[in-house]
């Protein structure tokens, strides 16, 4: 992870924060930025920072050392006067630490189960004489982007236990129909009341399916937008090209690229993203994220031609010999039999 973090600032806290403040901040921020809930790249990075900050501040030893000496000393140690180092030598692993921290805090790796547990706790504290009811059962509803784009009726099955008055359990398989409207956001909850486990003394709790898009070969969903990765050869980036994209509704979209493309450039195509649930005829954007493909080798002749192209005088400053040389070169380049212009289209 990048150094220079202010752990208190990451958590939205002051240095006077106590253990309860730190736990409350982590509970709120971890659920807001968890990668399974928030698919933004920036959210993933923020989730890593939040987990690192919480792990340090929730441990009195590392918190105390950080408060006194700062981040560098926390991670690298301080001279102990005997030729060695003292301190926690704290290490955070972006691959392993976030999941383990989330699991320890919430008791599950599933952020949707954690949200449901918090919701149940809140209802238990604010309700008066709540009726006895079974626990929520939460399942992911994984759909393709095409299914979410067009909307669909999805048959889903789940099994529930039924406790008989004899004390024996039996198991029922239940089939439910989920009505998915076009463009519903990731995390949409479909609640089926009374479909949970049945016992003589409790009402069945709800079964909840949470919408989650499956990985797609061409697109990543980002809210109502669709992101498409494009690898573009350098010569196309410099002189223009067009990008062909097969859309979710099976159209071949050709996007012209006229401007010079710089590393990290994006091209926004309005109205070619996901439908908006409140206005299905209105759609988000298609975002082309362009990665440039540089050549691995250039011959001396190719280098010379590149230099000549970049330093070519404007037409008004060219002499007759230069103009003739350009005409001869262009004729050779475009010659139907001996030229190499057609190769450029590759």
mmCIF file of C-alpha atoms in Angstrom:
data_model
loop_
_atom_site.group_PDB
_atom_site.id
_atom_site.type_symbol
_atom_site.label_atom_id
_atom_site.label_comp_id
_atom_site.label_asym_id
_atom_site.label_seq_id
_atom_site.Cartn_x
_atom_site.Cartn_y
_atom_site.Cartn_z
ATOM 1 C CA UNK A 1 0.000 0.000 0.000
ATOM 2 C CA UNK A 2 1.074 3.597 -0.587
ATOM 3 C CA UNK A 3 2.536 5.294 2.439
ATOM 4 C CA UNK A 4 1.582 8.674 3.756
ATOM 5 C CA UNK A 5 -1.851 7.694 5.073
ATOM 6 C CA UNK A 6 -3.421 9.532 7.964
ATOM 7 C CA UNK A 7 -5.361 6.661 9.499
ATOM 8 C CA UNK A 8 -7.661 8.976 11.446
ATOM 9 C CA UNK A 9 -8.464 10.980 8.311
ATOM 10 C CA UNK A 10 -9.161 7.774 6.351
ATOM 11 C CA UNK A 11 -11.720 6.783 9.017
ATOM 12 C CA UNK A 12 -13.183 10.292 9.269
ATOM 13 C CA UNK A 13 -12.112 10.536 12.937
ATOM 14 C CA UNK A 14 -10.143 12.850 15.201
ATOM 15 C CA UNK A 15 -7.262 11.662 17.363
ATOM 16 C CA UNK A 16 -9.562 11.741 20.394
ATOM 17 C CA UNK A 17 -11.656 8.886 18.946
ATOM 18 C CA UNK A 18 -12.265 5.945 21.272
ATOM 19 C CA UNK A 19 -12.746 2.243 20.513
ATOM 20 C CA UNK A 20 -16.487 2.649 19.953
ATOM 21 C CA UNK A 21 -15.946 5.529 17.509
ATOM 22 C CA UNK A 22 -13.394 3.458 15.573
ATOM 23 C CA UNK A 23 -15.690 0.414 15.351
ATOM 24 C CA UNK A 24 -18.656 2.540 14.250
ATOM 25 C CA UNK A 25 -16.582 4.215 11.540
ATOM 26 C CA UNK A 26 -15.276 0.907 10.206
ATOM 27 C CA UNK A 27 -18.750 -0.664 10.178
ATOM 28 C CA UNK A 28 -20.138 2.218 8.119
ATOM 29 C CA UNK A 29 -17.213 2.654 5.714
ATOM 30 C CA UNK A 30 -16.450 -1.034 5.131
ATOM 31 C CA UNK A 31 -20.015 -1.719 4.008
ATOM 32 C CA UNK A 32 -20.101 1.427 1.853
ATOM 33 C CA UNK A 33 -16.868 0.636 -0.044
ATOM 34 C CA UNK A 34 -16.811 -3.190 -0.021
ATOM 35 C CA UNK A 35 -15.886 -4.332 -3.587
ATOM 36 C CA UNK A 36 -18.899 -6.687 -3.796
ATOM 37 C CA UNK A 37 -21.240 -3.739 -3.157
ATOM 38 C CA UNK A 38 -19.387 -0.846 -4.767
ATOM 39 C CA UNK A 39 -17.719 -1.822 -8.074
ATOM 40 C CA UNK A 40 -15.882 1.488 -8.626
ATOM 41 C CA UNK A 41 -12.080 1.077 -8.881
ATOM 42 C CA UNK A 42 -11.679 4.041 -6.512
ATOM 43 C CA UNK A 43 -13.976 2.288 -4.005
ATOM 44 C CA UNK A 44 -11.760 -0.828 -4.017
ATOM 45 C CA UNK A 45 -8.690 1.275 -3.201
ATOM 46 C CA UNK A 46 -10.591 3.141 -0.481
ATOM 47 C CA UNK A 47 -11.699 -0.193 1.033
ATOM 48 C CA UNK A 48 -8.047 -1.259 1.325
ATOM 49 C CA UNK A 49 -7.148 2.013 3.082
ATOM 50 C CA UNK A 50 -10.104 1.657 5.479
ATOM 51 C CA UNK A 51 -9.133 -1.908 6.423
ATOM 52 C CA UNK A 52 -5.513 -0.909 7.014
ATOM 53 C CA UNK A 53 -6.532 2.085 9.135
ATOM 54 C CA UNK A 54 -8.960 0.010 11.220
ATOM 55 C CA UNK A 55 -6.439 -2.796 11.824
ATOM 56 C CA UNK A 56 -3.931 -0.287 13.186
ATOM 57 C CA UNK A 57 -6.330 1.831 15.251
ATOM 58 C CA UNK A 58 -8.302 -1.097 16.727
ATOM 59 C CA UNK A 59 -5.180 -2.648 18.289
ATOM 60 C CA UNK A 60 -4.020 -0.663 21.365
ATOM 61 C CA UNK A 61 -0.372 -1.624 20.721
ATOM 62 C CA UNK A 62 -0.171 -0.481 17.100
ATOM 63 C CA UNK A 63 -2.458 2.521 17.767
ATOM 64 C CA UNK A 64 -0.275 3.712 20.633
ATOM 65 C CA UNK A 65 2.929 3.313 18.627
ATOM 66 C CA UNK A 66 1.382 5.095 15.617
ATOM 67 C CA UNK A 67 0.087 7.962 17.790
ATOM 68 C CA UNK A 68 3.556 8.504 19.274
ATOM 69 C CA UNK A 69 5.887 7.918 16.326
ATOM 70 C CA UNK A 70 3.863 7.891 13.083
ATOM 71 C CA UNK A 71 3.436 5.530 10.145
ATOM 72 C CA UNK A 72 7.067 5.058 9.097
ATOM 73 C CA UNK A 73 8.138 4.045 12.592
ATOM 74 C CA UNK A 74 5.120 1.752 12.894
ATOM 75 C CA UNK A 75 6.168 -0.146 9.764
ATOM 76 C CA UNK A 76 9.975 0.164 9.809
ATOM 77 C CA UNK A 77 10.686 0.301 13.543
ATOM 78 C CA UNK A 78 12.899 2.590 15.620
ATOM 79 C CA UNK A 79 16.519 2.089 16.711
ATOM 80 C CA UNK A 80 16.595 0.320 20.090
ATOM 81 C CA UNK A 81 20.048 1.622 21.034
ATOM 82 C CA UNK A 82 21.560 -1.849 20.731
ATOM 83 C CA UNK A 83 22.017 -1.954 16.979
ATOM 84 C CA UNK A 84 18.558 -3.373 16.379
ATOM 85 C CA UNK A 85 15.033 -2.113 15.893
ATOM 86 C CA UNK A 86 11.954 -1.982 18.093
ATOM 87 C CA UNK A 87 8.320 -1.590 17.235
ATOM 88 C CA UNK A 88 5.410 -3.589 15.772
ATOM 89 C CA UNK A 89 6.949 -3.753 12.246
ATOM 90 C CA UNK A 90 3.363 -3.624 10.989
ATOM 91 C CA UNK A 91 2.615 -5.129 7.563
ATOM 92 C CA UNK A 92 -0.639 -4.918 5.606
ATOM 93 C CA UNK A 93 -1.305 -7.367 2.762
ATOM 94 C CA UNK A 94 -3.776 -5.979 0.153
ATOM 95 C CA UNK A 95 -4.463 -9.555 -1.006
ATOM 96 C CA UNK A 96 -5.154 -11.218 2.365
ATOM 97 C CA UNK A 97 -5.684 -8.636 5.110
ATOM 98 C CA UNK A 98 -8.950 -6.916 3.986
ATOM 99 C CA UNK A 99 -10.968 -10.155 3.805
ATOM 100 C CA UNK A 100 -9.642 -11.399 7.142
ATOM 101 C CA UNK A 101 -10.372 -8.069 8.875
ATOM 102 C CA UNK A 102 -13.910 -7.946 7.446
ATOM 103 C CA UNK A 103 -14.527 -11.589 8.485
ATOM 104 C CA UNK A 104 -13.361 -10.966 12.060
ATOM 105 C CA UNK A 105 -15.491 -7.859 12.433
ATOM 106 C CA UNK A 106 -18.763 -9.004 10.842
ATOM 107 C CA UNK A 107 -18.493 -12.789 11.229
ATOM 108 C CA UNK A 108 -18.979 -13.303 7.494
ATOM 109 C CA UNK A 109 -17.263 -12.591 4.174
ATOM 110 C CA UNK A 110 -20.617 -11.733 2.578
ATOM 111 C CA UNK A 111 -21.332 -7.971 2.857
ATOM 112 C CA UNK A 112 -25.018 -8.530 2.117
ATOM 113 C CA UNK A 113 -25.344 -10.884 5.088
ATOM 114 C CA UNK A 114 -23.596 -8.283 7.217
ATOM 115 C CA UNK A 115 -26.075 -5.624 6.080
ATOM 116 C CA UNK A 116 -29.012 -7.901 6.860
ATOM 117 C CA UNK A 117 -27.611 -8.683 10.307
ATOM 118 C CA UNK A 118 -27.257 -4.965 11.065
ATOM 119 C CA UNK A 119 -30.773 -4.333 9.804
ATOM 120 C CA UNK A 120 -32.133 -7.093 12.036
ATOM 121 C CA UNK A 121 -30.265 -5.695 15.063
ATOM 122 C CA UNK A 122 -31.623 -2.211 14.396
ATOM 123 C CA UNK A 123 -35.177 -3.500 14.049
ATOM 124 C CA UNK A 124 -34.801 -5.488 17.253
ATOM 125 C CA UNK A 125 -33.728 -2.350 19.159
ATOM 126 C CA UNK A 126 -36.430 -0.069 17.760
ATOM 127 C CA UNK A 127 -39.443 -2.384 17.633
ATOM 128 C CA UNK A 128 -41.826 -2.873 20.491
ATOM 129 C CA UNK A 129 -42.859 -6.463 21.160
ATOM 130 C CA UNK A 130 -41.739 -7.767 17.768
ATOM 131 C CA UNK A 131 -43.476 -10.941 16.652
ATOM 132 C CA UNK A 132 -41.422 -14.104 16.830
ATOM 133 C CA UNK A 133 -39.997 -14.571 13.373
ATOM 134 C CA UNK A 134 -37.375 -16.740 11.714
ATOM 135 C CA UNK A 135 -34.041 -15.451 10.483
ATOM 136 C CA UNK A 136 -33.505 -13.862 7.081
ATOM 137 C CA UNK A 137 -32.037 -16.140 4.434
ATOM 138 C CA UNK A 138 -29.922 -14.220 1.919
ATOM 139 C CA UNK A 139 -28.816 -15.531 -1.468
ATOM 140 C CA UNK A 140 -27.002 -13.827 -4.364
ATOM 141 C CA UNK A 141 -29.004 -13.555 -7.587
ATOM 142 C CA UNK A 142 -26.299 -13.733 -10.251
ATOM 143 C CA UNK A 143 -27.500 -12.592 -13.666
ATOM 144 C CA UNK A 144 -25.768 -11.819 -16.934
ATOM 145 C CA UNK A 145 -25.514 -8.194 -18.006
ATOM 146 C CA UNK A 146 -27.832 -9.061 -20.903
ATOM 147 C CA UNK A 147 -30.510 -10.270 -18.469
ATOM 148 C CA UNK A 148 -30.190 -7.100 -16.391
ATOM 149 C CA UNK A 149 -30.132 -4.921 -19.527
ATOM 150 C CA UNK A 150 -33.331 -6.362 -21.022
ATOM 151 C CA UNK A 151 -35.044 -7.352 -17.772
ATOM 152 C CA UNK A 152 -36.301 -10.867 -17.165
ATOM 153 C CA UNK A 153 -38.457 -13.180 -15.091
ATOM 154 C CA UNK A 154 -36.034 -15.470 -13.279
ATOM 155 C CA UNK A 155 -37.036 -18.740 -11.652
ATOM 156 C CA UNK A 156 -35.038 -19.415 -8.492
ATOM 157 C CA UNK A 157 -35.174 -22.274 -6.033
ATOM 158 C CA UNK A 158 -34.224 -22.565 -2.395
ATOM 159 C CA UNK A 159 -34.629 -25.190 0.292
ATOM 160 C CA UNK A 160 -36.177 -24.522 3.666
ATOM 161 C CA UNK A 161 -36.494 -26.643 6.752
ATOM 162 C CA UNK A 162 -39.882 -27.363 8.295
ATOM 163 C CA UNK A 163 -40.031 -28.396 11.959
ATOM 164 C CA UNK A 164 -43.035 -30.605 12.654
ATOM 165 C CA UNK A 165 -44.873 -30.802 15.980
ATOM 166 C CA UNK A 166 -43.366 -34.262 16.379
ATOM 167 C CA UNK A 167 -39.939 -32.655 16.616
ATOM 168 C CA UNK A 168 -38.789 -34.022 13.274
ATOM 169 C CA UNK A 169 -37.460 -31.881 10.436
ATOM 170 C CA UNK A 170 -38.440 -32.169 6.820
ATOM 171 C CA UNK A 171 -37.108 -30.191 3.871
ATOM 172 C CA UNK A 172 -39.069 -28.370 1.181
ATOM 173 C CA UNK A 173 -37.768 -27.106 -2.143
ATOM 174 C CA UNK A 174 -39.442 -23.853 -3.046
ATOM 175 C CA UNK A 175 -39.533 -22.231 -6.493
ATOM 176 C CA UNK A 176 -39.916 -18.457 -6.679
ATOM 177 C CA UNK A 177 -40.146 -16.010 -9.588
ATOM 178 C CA UNK A 178 -38.033 -12.838 -9.503
ATOM 179 C CA UNK A 179 -39.240 -9.955 -11.667
ATOM 180 C CA UNK A 180 -36.089 -8.123 -12.764
ATOM 181 C CA UNK A 181 -36.866 -4.778 -14.380
ATOM 182 C CA UNK A 182 -34.420 -3.451 -17.007
ATOM 183 C CA UNK A 183 -31.365 -1.738 -15.557
ATOM 184 C CA UNK A 184 -31.905 -2.465 -11.862
ATOM 185 C CA UNK A 185 -28.784 -1.505 -9.885
ATOM 186 C CA UNK A 186 -26.368 -3.981 -8.372
ATOM 187 C CA UNK A 187 -27.420 -4.825 -4.809
ATOM 188 C CA UNK A 188 -31.168 -4.580 -5.478
ATOM 189 C CA UNK A 189 -32.961 -6.773 -2.901
ATOM 190 C CA UNK A 190 -35.883 -9.018 -3.828
ATOM 191 C CA UNK A 191 -37.683 -9.944 -0.611
ATOM 192 C CA UNK A 192 -40.040 -12.919 -0.352
ATOM 193 C CA UNK A 193 -41.793 -12.763 3.001
ATOM 194 C CA UNK A 194 -42.687 -16.005 4.740
ATOM 195 C CA UNK A 195 -40.383 -18.173 2.650
ATOM 196 C CA UNK A 196 -37.836 -18.954 5.361
ATOM 197 C CA UNK A 197 -37.613 -21.947 7.677
ATOM 198 C CA UNK A 198 -40.871 -22.957 9.392
ATOM 199 C CA UNK A 199 -41.292 -23.905 13.036
ATOM 200 C CA UNK A 200 -44.473 -24.248 15.102
ATOM 201 C CA UNK A 201 -43.593 -21.289 17.356
ATOM 202 C CA UNK A 202 -42.196 -18.815 14.815
ATOM 203 C CA UNK A 203 -43.391 -17.194 11.651
ATOM 204 C CA UNK A 204 -41.150 -17.969 8.673
ATOM 205 C CA UNK A 205 -38.676 -15.202 8.014
ATOM 206 C CA UNK A 206 -38.074 -13.729 4.565
ATOM 207 C CA UNK A 207 -35.911 -15.103 1.807
ATOM 208 C CA UNK A 208 -33.907 -12.338 0.123
ATOM 209 C CA UNK A 209 -32.171 -12.483 -3.234
ATOM 210 C CA UNK A 210 -29.556 -9.768 -3.894
ATOM 211 C CA UNK A 211 -28.824 -8.796 -7.500
ATOM 212 C CA UNK A 212 -25.231 -9.347 -8.584
ATOM 213 C CA UNK A 213 -23.970 -9.167 -12.213
ATOM 214 C CA UNK A 214 -21.905 -12.055 -13.529
ATOM 215 C CA UNK A 215 -18.501 -11.223 -15.038
ATOM 216 C CA UNK A 216 -18.892 -10.247 -18.689
ATOM 217 C CA UNK A 217 -16.514 -10.789 -21.602
ATOM 218 C CA UNK A 218 -16.828 -7.240 -22.963
ATOM 219 C CA UNK A 219 -18.206 -4.938 -20.286
ATOM 220 C CA UNK A 220 -17.895 -3.974 -16.649
ATOM 221 C CA UNK A 221 -20.897 -2.282 -15.092
ATOM 222 C CA UNK A 222 -20.261 1.011 -13.304
ATOM 223 C CA UNK A 223 -23.593 2.271 -12.002
ATOM 224 C CA UNK A 224 -25.705 2.993 -15.085
ATOM 225 C CA UNK A 225 -22.606 3.102 -17.322
ATOM 226 C CA UNK A 226 -20.870 0.282 -19.166
ATOM 227 C CA UNK A 227 -17.076 0.232 -19.359
ATOM 228 C CA UNK A 228 -15.347 -1.434 -22.317
ATOM 229 C CA UNK A 229 -11.566 -1.929 -22.374
ATOM 230 C CA UNK A 230 -9.854 -1.175 -25.694
ATOM 231 C CA UNK A 231 -6.250 -2.040 -26.575
ATOM 232 C CA UNK A 232 -5.214 0.350 -29.342
ATOM 233 C CA UNK A 233 -2.019 0.213 -31.448
ATOM 234 C CA UNK A 234 0.036 3.391 -31.242
ATOM 235 C CA UNK A 235 -0.376 4.306 -34.923
ATOM 236 C CA UNK A 236 -4.193 4.260 -34.549
ATOM 237 C CA UNK A 237 -3.900 6.448 -31.454
ATOM 238 C CA UNK A 238 -1.910 9.038 -33.404
ATOM 239 C CA UNK A 239 -3.834 9.317 -36.685
ATOM 240 C CA UNK A 240 -7.332 8.118 -35.822
ATOM 241 C CA UNK A 241 -9.381 4.974 -36.206
ATOM 242 C CA UNK A 242 -12.756 3.562 -35.265
ATOM 243 C CA UNK A 243 -13.587 1.076 -32.516
ATOM 244 C CA UNK A 244 -16.213 -1.593 -33.062
ATOM 245 C CA UNK A 245 -18.242 -2.671 -30.036
ATOM 246 C CA UNK A 246 -20.891 -5.384 -29.921
ATOM 247 C CA UNK A 247 -23.612 -3.992 -27.664
ATOM 248 C CA UNK A 248 -25.750 -5.876 -25.147
ATOM 249 C CA UNK A 249 -28.715 -5.616 -27.516
ATOM 250 C CA UNK A 250 -26.674 -7.220 -30.347
ATOM 251 C CA UNK A 251 -25.841 -4.128 -32.380
ATOM 252 C CA UNK A 252 -22.447 -3.506 -33.933
ATOM 253 C CA UNK A 253 -21.535 -0.017 -32.784
ATOM 254 C CA UNK A 254 -18.714 1.783 -34.594
ATOM 255 C CA UNK A 255 -17.169 4.586 -32.533
ATOM 256 C CA UNK A 256 -14.940 7.001 -34.510
ATOM 257 C CA UNK A 257 -11.732 8.171 -32.812
ATOM 258 C CA UNK A 258 -10.593 11.359 -34.519
ATOM 259 C CA UNK A 259 -8.470 13.032 -31.837
ATOM 260 C CA UNK A 260 -5.019 11.944 -30.725
ATOM 261 C CA UNK A 261 -5.393 9.397 -27.924
ATOM 262 C CA UNK A 262 -3.171 9.778 -24.866
ATOM 263 C CA UNK A 263 -2.337 7.042 -22.318
ATOM 264 C CA UNK A 264 -5.263 6.598 -19.919
ATOM 265 C CA UNK A 265 -7.729 8.320 -22.257
ATOM 266 C CA UNK A 266 -11.437 7.547 -22.134
ATOM 267 C CA UNK A 267 -14.081 8.077 -24.784
ATOM 268 C CA UNK A 268 -17.680 8.547 -23.650
ATOM 269 C CA UNK A 269 -20.518 7.438 -25.917
ATOM 270 C CA UNK A 270 -23.758 8.921 -24.496
ATOM 271 C CA UNK A 271 -26.871 6.770 -24.280
ATOM 272 C CA UNK A 272 -25.196 3.399 -24.859
ATOM 273 C CA UNK A 273 -25.066 2.194 -21.249
ATOM 274 C CA UNK A 274 -27.612 0.464 -19.021
ATOM 275 C CA UNK A 275 -31.297 1.498 -18.937
ATOM 276 C CA UNK A 276 -32.274 3.708 -16.019
ATOM 277 C CA UNK A 277 -34.910 1.879 -13.909
ATOM 278 C CA UNK A 278 -36.959 5.053 -13.376
ATOM 279 C CA UNK A 279 -36.881 5.861 -17.112
ATOM 280 C CA UNK A 280 -36.159 2.662 -19.107
ATOM 281 C CA UNK A 281 -35.974 4.534 -22.411
ATOM 282 C CA UNK A 282 -33.100 6.628 -21.038
ATOM 283 C CA UNK A 283 -29.707 5.004 -20.751
ATOM 284 C CA UNK A 284 -26.344 5.640 -19.179
ATOM 285 C CA UNK A 285 -23.125 5.961 -21.117
ATOM 286 C CA UNK A 286 -20.675 3.599 -22.771
ATOM 287 C CA UNK A 287 -17.146 4.414 -21.618
ATOM 288 C CA UNK A 288 -14.193 3.211 -23.663
ATOM 289 C CA UNK A 289 -11.069 2.946 -21.513
ATOM 290 C CA UNK A 290 -8.118 2.903 -23.907
ATOM 291 C CA UNK A 291 -4.800 1.205 -23.291
ATOM 292 C CA UNK A 292 -2.097 1.968 -25.836
ATOM 293 C CA UNK A 293 -0.127 -0.850 -27.434
ATOM 294 C CA UNK A 294 3.414 0.302 -28.193
ATOM 295 C CA UNK A 295 5.651 -1.495 -30.721
ATOM 296 C CA UNK A 296 8.344 -3.681 -29.210
ATOM 297 C CA UNK A 297 10.885 -2.879 -31.928
ATOM 298 C CA UNK A 298 11.508 -0.327 -34.681
ATOM 299 C CA UNK A 299 13.975 -0.726 -37.499
ATOM 300 C CA UNK A 300 16.340 2.125 -38.346
ATOM 301 C CA UNK A 301 14.269 2.844 -41.455
ATOM 302 C CA UNK A 302 11.074 3.060 -39.380
ATOM 303 C CA UNK A 303 12.774 5.409 -36.923
ATOM 304 C CA UNK A 304 13.944 7.599 -39.793
ATOM 305 C CA UNK A 305 10.431 7.725 -41.286
ATOM 306 C CA UNK A 306 8.948 8.671 -37.910
ATOM 307 C CA UNK A 307 11.433 11.493 -37.499
ATOM 308 C CA UNK A 308 10.689 12.705 -41.016
ATOM 309 C CA UNK A 309 6.948 12.704 -40.280
ATOM 310 C CA UNK A 310 7.249 14.662 -37.034
ATOM 311 C CA UNK A 311 9.615 17.248 -38.498
ATOM 312 C CA UNK A 312 7.983 17.602 -41.925
ATOM 313 C CA UNK A 313 7.858 21.299 -42.893
ATOM 314 C CA UNK A 314 4.394 22.783 -43.501
ATOM 315 C CA UNK A 315 3.353 22.915 -47.204
ATOM 316 C CA UNK A 316 4.040 26.647 -47.466
ATOM 317 C CA UNK A 317 7.668 26.105 -46.425
ATOM 318 C CA UNK A 318 8.466 23.077 -48.625
ATOM 319 C CA UNK A 319 10.733 23.547 -51.659
ATOM 320 C CA UNK A 320 10.079 21.840 -54.992
ATOM 321 C CA UNK A 321 12.462 18.953 -54.311
ATOM 322 C CA UNK A 322 10.715 18.225 -51.006
ATOM 323 C CA UNK A 323 7.275 18.350 -52.636
ATOM 324 C CA UNK A 324 8.385 15.971 -55.387
ATOM 325 C CA UNK A 325 9.888 13.567 -52.864
ATOM 326 C CA UNK A 326 6.597 13.553 -50.942
ATOM 327 C CA UNK A 327 4.589 12.877 -54.104
ATOM 328 C CA UNK A 328 6.880 10.015 -55.070
ATOM 329 C CA UNK A 329 6.668 8.538 -51.561
ATOM 330 C CA UNK A 330 2.873 8.808 -51.485
ATOM 331 C CA UNK A 331 2.597 7.146 -54.894
ATOM 332 C CA UNK A 332 4.771 4.257 -53.752
ATOM 333 C CA UNK A 333 2.862 3.937 -50.497
ATOM 334 C CA UNK A 334 -0.530 3.757 -52.234
ATOM 335 C CA UNK A 335 0.511 1.672 -55.267
ATOM 336 C CA UNK A 336 -2.150 -0.997 -55.863
ATOM 337 C CA UNK A 337 0.344 -3.807 -56.423
ATOM 338 C CA UNK A 338 3.621 -2.760 -54.836
ATOM 339 C CA UNK A 339 2.435 -0.382 -52.155
ATOM 340 C CA UNK A 340 1.931 -1.152 -48.441
ATOM 341 C CA UNK A 341 -0.967 1.197 -47.578
ATOM 342 C CA UNK A 342 -3.432 -1.673 -47.163
ATOM 343 C CA UNK A 343 -1.344 -3.110 -44.327
ATOM 344 C CA UNK A 344 -2.110 -0.025 -42.252
ATOM 345 C CA UNK A 345 -5.740 -1.135 -41.811
ATOM 346 C CA UNK A 346 -4.663 -4.046 -39.691
#
